[in-house]
PDB file of C-alpha atoms in Angstrom:
ATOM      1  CA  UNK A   1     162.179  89.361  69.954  1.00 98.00           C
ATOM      2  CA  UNK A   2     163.737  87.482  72.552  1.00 98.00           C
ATOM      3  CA  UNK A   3     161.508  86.665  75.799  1.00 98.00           C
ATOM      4  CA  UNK A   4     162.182  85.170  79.338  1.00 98.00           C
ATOM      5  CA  UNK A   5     159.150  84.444  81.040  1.00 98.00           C
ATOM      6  CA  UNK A   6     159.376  83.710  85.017  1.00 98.00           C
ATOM      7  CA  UNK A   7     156.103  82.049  86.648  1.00 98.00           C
ATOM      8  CA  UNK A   8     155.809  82.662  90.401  1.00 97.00           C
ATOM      9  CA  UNK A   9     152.152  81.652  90.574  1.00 96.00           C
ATOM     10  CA  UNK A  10     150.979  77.976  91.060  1.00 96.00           C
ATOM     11  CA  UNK A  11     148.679  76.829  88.614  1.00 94.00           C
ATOM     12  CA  UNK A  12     145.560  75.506  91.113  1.00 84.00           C
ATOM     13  CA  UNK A  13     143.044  78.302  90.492  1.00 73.00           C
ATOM     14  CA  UNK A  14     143.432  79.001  86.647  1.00 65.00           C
ATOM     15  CA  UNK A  15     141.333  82.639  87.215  1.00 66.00           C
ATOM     16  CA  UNK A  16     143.274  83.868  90.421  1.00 76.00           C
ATOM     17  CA  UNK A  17     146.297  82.678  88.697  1.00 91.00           C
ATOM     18  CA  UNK A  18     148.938  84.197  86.633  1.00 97.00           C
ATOM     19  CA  UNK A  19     150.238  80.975  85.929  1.00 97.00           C
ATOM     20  CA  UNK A  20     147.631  80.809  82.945  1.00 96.00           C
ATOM     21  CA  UNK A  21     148.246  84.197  82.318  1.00 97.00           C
ATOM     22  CA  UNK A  22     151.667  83.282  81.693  1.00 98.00           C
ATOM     23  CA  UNK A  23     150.897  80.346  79.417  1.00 98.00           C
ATOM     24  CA  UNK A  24     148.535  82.356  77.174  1.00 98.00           C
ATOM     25  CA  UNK A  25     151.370  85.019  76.803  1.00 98.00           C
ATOM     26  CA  UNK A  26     153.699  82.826  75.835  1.00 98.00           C
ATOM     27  CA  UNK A  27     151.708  80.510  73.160  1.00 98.00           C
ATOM     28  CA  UNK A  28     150.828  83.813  71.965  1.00 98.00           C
ATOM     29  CA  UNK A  29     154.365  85.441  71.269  1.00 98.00           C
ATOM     30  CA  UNK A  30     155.191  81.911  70.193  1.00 98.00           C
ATOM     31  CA  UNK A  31     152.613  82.371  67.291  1.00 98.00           C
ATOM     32  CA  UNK A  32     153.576  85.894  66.521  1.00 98.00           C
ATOM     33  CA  UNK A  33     157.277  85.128  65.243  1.00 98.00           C
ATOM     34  CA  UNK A  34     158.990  85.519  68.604  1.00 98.00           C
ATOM     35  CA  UNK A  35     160.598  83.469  70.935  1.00 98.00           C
ATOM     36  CA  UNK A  36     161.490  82.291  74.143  1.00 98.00           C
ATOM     37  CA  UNK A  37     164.747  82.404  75.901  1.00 98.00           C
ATOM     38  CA  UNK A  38     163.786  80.027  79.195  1.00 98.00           C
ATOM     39  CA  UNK A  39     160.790  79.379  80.608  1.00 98.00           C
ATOM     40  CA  UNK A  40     161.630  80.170  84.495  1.00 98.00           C
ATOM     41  CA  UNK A  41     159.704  78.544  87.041  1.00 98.00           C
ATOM     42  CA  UNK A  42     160.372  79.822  90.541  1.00 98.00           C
ATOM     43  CA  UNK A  43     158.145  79.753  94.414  1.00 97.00           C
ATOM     44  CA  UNK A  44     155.172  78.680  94.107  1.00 96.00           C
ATOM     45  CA  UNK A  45     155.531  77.957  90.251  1.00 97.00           C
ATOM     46  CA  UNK A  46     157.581  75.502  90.591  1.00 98.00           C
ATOM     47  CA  UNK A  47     153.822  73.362  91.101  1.00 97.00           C
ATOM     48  CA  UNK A  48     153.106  74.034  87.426  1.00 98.00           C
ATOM     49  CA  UNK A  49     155.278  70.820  86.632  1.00 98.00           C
ATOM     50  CA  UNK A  50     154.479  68.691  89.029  1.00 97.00           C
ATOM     51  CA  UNK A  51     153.462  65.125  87.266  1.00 97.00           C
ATOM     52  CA  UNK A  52     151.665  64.229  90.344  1.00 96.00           C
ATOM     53  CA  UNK A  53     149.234  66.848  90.367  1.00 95.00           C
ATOM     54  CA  UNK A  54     145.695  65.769  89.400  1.00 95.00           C
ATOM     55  CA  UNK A  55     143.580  68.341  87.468  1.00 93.00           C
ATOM     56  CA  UNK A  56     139.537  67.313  88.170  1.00 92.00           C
ATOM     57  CA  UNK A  57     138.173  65.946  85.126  1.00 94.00           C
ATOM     58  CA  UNK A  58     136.553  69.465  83.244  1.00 92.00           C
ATOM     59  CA  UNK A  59     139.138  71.469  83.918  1.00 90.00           C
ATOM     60  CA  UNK A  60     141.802  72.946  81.974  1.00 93.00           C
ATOM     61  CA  UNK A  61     144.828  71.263  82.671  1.00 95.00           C
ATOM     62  CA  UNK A  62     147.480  73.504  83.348  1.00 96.00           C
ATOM     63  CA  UNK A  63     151.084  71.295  83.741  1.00 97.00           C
ATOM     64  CA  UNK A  64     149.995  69.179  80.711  1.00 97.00           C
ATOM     65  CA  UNK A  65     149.531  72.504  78.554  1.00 97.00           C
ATOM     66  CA  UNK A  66     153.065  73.606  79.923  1.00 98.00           C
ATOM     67  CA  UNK A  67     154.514  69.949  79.126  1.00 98.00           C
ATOM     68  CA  UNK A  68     153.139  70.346  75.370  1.00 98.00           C
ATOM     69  CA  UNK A  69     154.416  73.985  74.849  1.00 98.00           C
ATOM     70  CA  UNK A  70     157.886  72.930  76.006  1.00 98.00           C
ATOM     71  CA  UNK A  71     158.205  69.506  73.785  1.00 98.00           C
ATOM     72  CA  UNK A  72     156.447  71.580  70.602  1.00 98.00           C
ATOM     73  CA  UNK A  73     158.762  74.260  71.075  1.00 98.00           C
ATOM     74  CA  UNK A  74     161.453  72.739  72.284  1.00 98.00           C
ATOM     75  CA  UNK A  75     161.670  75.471  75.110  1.00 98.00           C
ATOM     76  CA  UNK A  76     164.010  76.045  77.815  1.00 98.00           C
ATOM     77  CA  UNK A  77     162.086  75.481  80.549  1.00 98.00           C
ATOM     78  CA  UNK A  78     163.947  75.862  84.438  1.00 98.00           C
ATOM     79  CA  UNK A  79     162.707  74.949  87.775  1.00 98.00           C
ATOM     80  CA  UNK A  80     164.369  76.851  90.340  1.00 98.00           C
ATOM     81  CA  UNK A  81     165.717  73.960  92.883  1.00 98.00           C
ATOM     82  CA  UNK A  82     165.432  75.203  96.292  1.00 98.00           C
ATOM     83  CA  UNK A  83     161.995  75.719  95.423  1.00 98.00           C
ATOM     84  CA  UNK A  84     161.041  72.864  94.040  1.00 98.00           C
ATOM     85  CA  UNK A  85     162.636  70.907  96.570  1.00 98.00           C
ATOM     86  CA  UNK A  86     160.823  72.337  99.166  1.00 97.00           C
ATOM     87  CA  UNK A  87     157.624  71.783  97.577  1.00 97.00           C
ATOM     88  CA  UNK A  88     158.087  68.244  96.658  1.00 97.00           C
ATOM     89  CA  UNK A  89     158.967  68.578  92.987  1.00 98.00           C
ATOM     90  CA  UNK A  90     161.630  66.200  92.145  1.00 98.00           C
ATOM     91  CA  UNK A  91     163.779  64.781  88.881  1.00 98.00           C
ATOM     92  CA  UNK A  92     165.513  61.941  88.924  1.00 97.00           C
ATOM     93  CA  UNK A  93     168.685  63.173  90.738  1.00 97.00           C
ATOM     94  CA  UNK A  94     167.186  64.624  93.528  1.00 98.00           C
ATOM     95  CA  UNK A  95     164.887  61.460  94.071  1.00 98.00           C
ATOM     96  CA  UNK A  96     167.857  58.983  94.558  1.00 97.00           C
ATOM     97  CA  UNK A  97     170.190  61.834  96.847  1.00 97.00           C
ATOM     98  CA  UNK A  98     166.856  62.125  99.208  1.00 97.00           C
ATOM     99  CA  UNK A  99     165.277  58.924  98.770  1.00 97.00           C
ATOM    100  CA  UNK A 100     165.860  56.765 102.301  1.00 97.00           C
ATOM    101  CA  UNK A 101     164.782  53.343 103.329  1.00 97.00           C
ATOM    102  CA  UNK A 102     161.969  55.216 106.041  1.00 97.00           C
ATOM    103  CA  UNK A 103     161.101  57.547 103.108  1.00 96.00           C
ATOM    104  CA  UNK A 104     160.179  57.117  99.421  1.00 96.00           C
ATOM    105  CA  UNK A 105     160.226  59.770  96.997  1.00 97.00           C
ATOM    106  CA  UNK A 106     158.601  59.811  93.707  1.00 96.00           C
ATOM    107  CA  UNK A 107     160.325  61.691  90.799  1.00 97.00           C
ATOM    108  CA  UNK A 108     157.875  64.000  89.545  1.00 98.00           C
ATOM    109  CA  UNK A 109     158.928  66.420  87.645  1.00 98.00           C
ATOM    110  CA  UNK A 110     156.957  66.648  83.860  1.00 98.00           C
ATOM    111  CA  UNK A 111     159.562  65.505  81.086  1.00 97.00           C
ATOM    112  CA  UNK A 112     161.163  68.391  79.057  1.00 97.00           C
ATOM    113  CA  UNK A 113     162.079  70.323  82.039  1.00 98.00           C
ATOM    114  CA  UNK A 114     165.114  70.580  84.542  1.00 98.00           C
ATOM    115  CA  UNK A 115     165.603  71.640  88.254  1.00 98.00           C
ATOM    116  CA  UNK A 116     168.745  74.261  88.309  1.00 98.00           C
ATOM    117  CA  UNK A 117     169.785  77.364  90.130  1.00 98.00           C
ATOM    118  CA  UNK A 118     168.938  81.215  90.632  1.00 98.00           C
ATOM    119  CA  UNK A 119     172.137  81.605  87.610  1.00 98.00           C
ATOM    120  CA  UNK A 120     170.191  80.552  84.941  1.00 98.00           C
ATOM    121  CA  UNK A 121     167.522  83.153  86.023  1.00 98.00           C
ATOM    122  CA  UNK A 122     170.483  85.934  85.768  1.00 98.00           C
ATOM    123  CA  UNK A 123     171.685  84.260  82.781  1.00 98.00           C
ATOM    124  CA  UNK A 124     168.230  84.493  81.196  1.00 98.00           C
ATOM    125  CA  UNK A 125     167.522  88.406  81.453  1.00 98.00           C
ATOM    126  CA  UNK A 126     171.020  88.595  80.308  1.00 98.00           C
ATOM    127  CA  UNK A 127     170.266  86.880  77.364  1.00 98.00           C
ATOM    128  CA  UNK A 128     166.552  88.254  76.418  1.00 98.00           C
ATOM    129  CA  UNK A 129     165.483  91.344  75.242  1.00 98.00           C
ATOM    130  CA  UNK A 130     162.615  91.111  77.541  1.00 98.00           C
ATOM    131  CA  UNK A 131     161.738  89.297  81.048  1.00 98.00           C
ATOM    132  CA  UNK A 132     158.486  89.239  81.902  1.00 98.00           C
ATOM    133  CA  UNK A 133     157.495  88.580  85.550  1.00 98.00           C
ATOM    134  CA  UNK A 134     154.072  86.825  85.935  1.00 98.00           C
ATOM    135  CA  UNK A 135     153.397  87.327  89.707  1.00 95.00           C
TER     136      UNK A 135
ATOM    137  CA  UNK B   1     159.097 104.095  78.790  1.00 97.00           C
ATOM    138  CA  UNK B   2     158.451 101.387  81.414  1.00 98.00           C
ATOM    139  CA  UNK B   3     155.244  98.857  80.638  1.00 98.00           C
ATOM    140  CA  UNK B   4     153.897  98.324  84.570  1.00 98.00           C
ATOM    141  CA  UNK B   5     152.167  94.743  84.997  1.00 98.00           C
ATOM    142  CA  UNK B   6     149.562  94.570  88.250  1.00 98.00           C
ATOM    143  CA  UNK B   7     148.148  91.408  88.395  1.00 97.00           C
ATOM    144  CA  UNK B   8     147.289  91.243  92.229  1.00 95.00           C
ATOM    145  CA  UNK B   9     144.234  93.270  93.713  1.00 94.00           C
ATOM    146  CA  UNK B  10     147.259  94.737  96.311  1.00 94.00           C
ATOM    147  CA  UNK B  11     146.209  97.934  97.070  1.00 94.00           C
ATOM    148  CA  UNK B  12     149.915  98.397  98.189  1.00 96.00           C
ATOM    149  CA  UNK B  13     151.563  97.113  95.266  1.00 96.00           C
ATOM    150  CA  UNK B  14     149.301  99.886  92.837  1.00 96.00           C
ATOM    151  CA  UNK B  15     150.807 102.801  94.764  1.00 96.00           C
ATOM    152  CA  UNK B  16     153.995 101.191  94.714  1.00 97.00           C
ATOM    153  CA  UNK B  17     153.744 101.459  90.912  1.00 97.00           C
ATOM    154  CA  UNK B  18     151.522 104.853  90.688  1.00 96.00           C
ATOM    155  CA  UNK B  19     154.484 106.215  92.535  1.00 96.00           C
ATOM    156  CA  UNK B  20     157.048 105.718  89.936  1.00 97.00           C
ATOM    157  CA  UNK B  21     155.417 105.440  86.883  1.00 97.00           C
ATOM    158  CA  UNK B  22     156.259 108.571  84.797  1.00 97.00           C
ATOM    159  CA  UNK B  23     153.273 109.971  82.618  1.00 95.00           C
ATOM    160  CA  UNK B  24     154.524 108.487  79.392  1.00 97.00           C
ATOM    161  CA  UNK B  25     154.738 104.883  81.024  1.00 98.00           C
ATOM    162  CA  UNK B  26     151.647 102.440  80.426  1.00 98.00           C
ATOM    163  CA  UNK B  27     150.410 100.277  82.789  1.00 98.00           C
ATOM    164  CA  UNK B  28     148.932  97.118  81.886  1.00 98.00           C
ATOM    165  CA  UNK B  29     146.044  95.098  84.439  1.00 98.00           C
ATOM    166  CA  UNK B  30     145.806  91.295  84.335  1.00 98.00           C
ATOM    167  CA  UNK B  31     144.272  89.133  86.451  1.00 97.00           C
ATOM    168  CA  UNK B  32     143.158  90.047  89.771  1.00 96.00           C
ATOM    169  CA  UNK B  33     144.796  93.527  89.317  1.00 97.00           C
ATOM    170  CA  UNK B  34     141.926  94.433  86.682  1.00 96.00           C
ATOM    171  CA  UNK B  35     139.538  94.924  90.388  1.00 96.00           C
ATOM    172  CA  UNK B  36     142.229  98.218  90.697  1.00 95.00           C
ATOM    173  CA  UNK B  37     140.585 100.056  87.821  1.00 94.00           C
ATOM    174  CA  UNK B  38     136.809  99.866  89.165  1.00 93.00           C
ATOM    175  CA  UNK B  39     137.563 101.063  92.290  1.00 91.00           C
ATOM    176  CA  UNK B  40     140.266 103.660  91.413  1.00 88.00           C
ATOM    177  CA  UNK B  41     138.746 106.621  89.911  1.00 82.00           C
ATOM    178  CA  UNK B  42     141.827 108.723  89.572  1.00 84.00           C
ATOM    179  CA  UNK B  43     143.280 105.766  87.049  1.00 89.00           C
ATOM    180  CA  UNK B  44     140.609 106.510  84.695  1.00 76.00           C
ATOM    181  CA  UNK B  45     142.192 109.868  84.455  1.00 84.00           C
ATOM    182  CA  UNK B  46     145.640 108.956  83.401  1.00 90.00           C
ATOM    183  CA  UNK B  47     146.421 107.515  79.565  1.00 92.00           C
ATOM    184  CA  UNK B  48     147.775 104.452  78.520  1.00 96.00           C
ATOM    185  CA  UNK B  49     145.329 102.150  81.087  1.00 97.00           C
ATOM    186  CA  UNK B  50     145.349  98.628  79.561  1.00 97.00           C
ATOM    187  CA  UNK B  51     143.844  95.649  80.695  1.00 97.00           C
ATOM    188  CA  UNK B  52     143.278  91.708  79.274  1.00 98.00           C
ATOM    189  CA  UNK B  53     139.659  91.958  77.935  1.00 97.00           C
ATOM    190  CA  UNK B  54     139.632  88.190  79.598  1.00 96.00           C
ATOM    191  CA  UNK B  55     139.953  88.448  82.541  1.00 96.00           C
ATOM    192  CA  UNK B  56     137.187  91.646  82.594  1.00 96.00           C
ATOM    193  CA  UNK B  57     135.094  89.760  81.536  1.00 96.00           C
ATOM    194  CA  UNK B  58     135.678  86.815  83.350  1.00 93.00           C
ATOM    195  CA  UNK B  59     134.983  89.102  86.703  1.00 94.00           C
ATOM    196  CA  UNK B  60     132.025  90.779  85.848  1.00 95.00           C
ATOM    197  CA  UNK B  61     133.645  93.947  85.655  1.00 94.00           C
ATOM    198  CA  UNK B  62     132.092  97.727  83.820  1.00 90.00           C
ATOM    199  CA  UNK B  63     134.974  99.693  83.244  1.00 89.00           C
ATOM    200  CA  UNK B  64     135.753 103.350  82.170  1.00 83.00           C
ATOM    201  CA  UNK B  65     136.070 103.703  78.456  1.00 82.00           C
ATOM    202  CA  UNK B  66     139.583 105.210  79.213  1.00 88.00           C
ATOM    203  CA  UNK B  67     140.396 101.614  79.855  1.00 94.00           C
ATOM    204  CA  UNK B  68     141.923 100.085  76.519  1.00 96.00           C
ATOM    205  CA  UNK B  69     140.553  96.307  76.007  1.00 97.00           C
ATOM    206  CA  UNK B  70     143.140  94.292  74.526  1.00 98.00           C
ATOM    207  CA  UNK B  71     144.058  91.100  73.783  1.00 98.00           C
ATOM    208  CA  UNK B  72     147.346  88.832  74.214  1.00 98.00           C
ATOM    209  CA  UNK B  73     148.481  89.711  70.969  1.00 98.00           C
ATOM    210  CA  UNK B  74     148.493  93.701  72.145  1.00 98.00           C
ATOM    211  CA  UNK B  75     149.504  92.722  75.631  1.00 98.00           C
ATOM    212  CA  UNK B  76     152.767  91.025  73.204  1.00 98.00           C
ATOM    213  CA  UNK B  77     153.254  94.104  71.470  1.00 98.00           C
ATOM    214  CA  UNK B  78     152.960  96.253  74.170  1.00 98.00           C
ATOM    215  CA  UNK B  79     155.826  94.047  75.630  1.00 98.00           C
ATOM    216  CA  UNK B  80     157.960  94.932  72.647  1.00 98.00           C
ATOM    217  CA  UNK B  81     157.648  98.311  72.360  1.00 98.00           C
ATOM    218  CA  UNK B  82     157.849  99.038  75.863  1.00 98.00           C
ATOM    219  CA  UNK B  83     161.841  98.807  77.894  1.00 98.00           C
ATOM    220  CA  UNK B  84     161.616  97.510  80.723  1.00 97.00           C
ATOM    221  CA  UNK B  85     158.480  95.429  81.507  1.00 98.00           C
ATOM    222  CA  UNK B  86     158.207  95.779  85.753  1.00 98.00           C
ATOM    223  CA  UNK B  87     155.439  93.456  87.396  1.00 98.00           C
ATOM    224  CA  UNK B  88     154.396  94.656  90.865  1.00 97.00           C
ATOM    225  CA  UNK B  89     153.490  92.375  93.797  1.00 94.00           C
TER     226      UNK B  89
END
């Protein structure tokens, strides 16, 4: 079966957090024959792929496990823009448009993901037999 | 038949989903939405309660033995035999 997952949680506290939640859901359907659609990352999600987040030594960490799932699996994995944006989540694009002489940006988001629009979220459940919302 | 995901301890998001949940829909706690089903006695009442084992555990939680303990790999197939999956927040 065909799955779209969409991650509004940030990944900071892995109990309080769906984020984790939503990665255990989908390594598991990923192991059980099925598959994934997109991986949609949207509000406070989009933090779950930010390369310049620092998990404390100990602790699972949360955008690297993301980063592996969507390189093994080759997944679709979108960052909603406006979002990340706001939150300081940028690719490459984004980093040069914004980027000014008073201010530099960094361009942080993990590899294997891109920054798009609320389409490919309506695109997605279009697509998938299922979308599963991990608030 | 709807599969209803609360995974916030939001009292106003449960009777959101209590409201319009029909009796042969199952509703499925993760997370922080697992705290709904020790302090709501009437859930232990209805059928088709499910909730991650996991995170239980991980909150110290004695449950009802109404409650059905699964795992991701039910919480999957739950997803697959239930159309649509709603999450309420």
């Amino acid at each position: 079966m065909l799955f779209t997952l969409v991650i509004h949680a940030a990944p900071h506290s892995l109990l309080g957090s769906t984020a984790y939640n939503a990665y255990q859901f989908a390594q598991c359907l990923l192991q059980e024959g099925h598959s994934i659609h997109r991986l949609f990352f949207y509000g406070e999600g989009v933090h779950n792929l930010n390369a310049q987040a620092i998990t404390p030594q100990g602790e699972f960490d949360l955008p690297a496990a993301w980063q592996a799932l969507i390189t093994q699996y080759q997944l679709d994995s979108v960052v909603c823009i406006a979002a990340a944006l706001r939150r300081g989540v940028l690719d490459d694009n984004e980093q040069r448009r914004h980027q000014t002489a008073q201010r530099a940006l960094a361009n942080n988001l993990l590899d294997g993901s891109e920054l798009s629009g609320l389409g490919q979220l309506i695109d997605a459940t279009a697509h998938s037999d299922r979308t599963i919302t991990f608030a | 038949m709807t599969l209803h995901i609360v995974s916030q301890n939001n009292p106003l998001a449960l009777k959101n989903c209590l409201a319009v949940a029909a009796a042969d829909d199952a509703l499925m706690f993760i997370n922080d939405g697992v705290y709904a089903l020790a302090t709501h006695a009437a859930l232990a009442k209805r059928p088709l309660i499910y909730a991650l084992e996991e995170d239980i555990k991980a909150r110290g939680l004695t449950l009802s033995q109404t409650v059905n303990r699964i795992h991701y790999r039910q919480f999957v197939a739950l997803s697959c035999e239930y159309n649509p999956v709603q999450s309420w927040y």
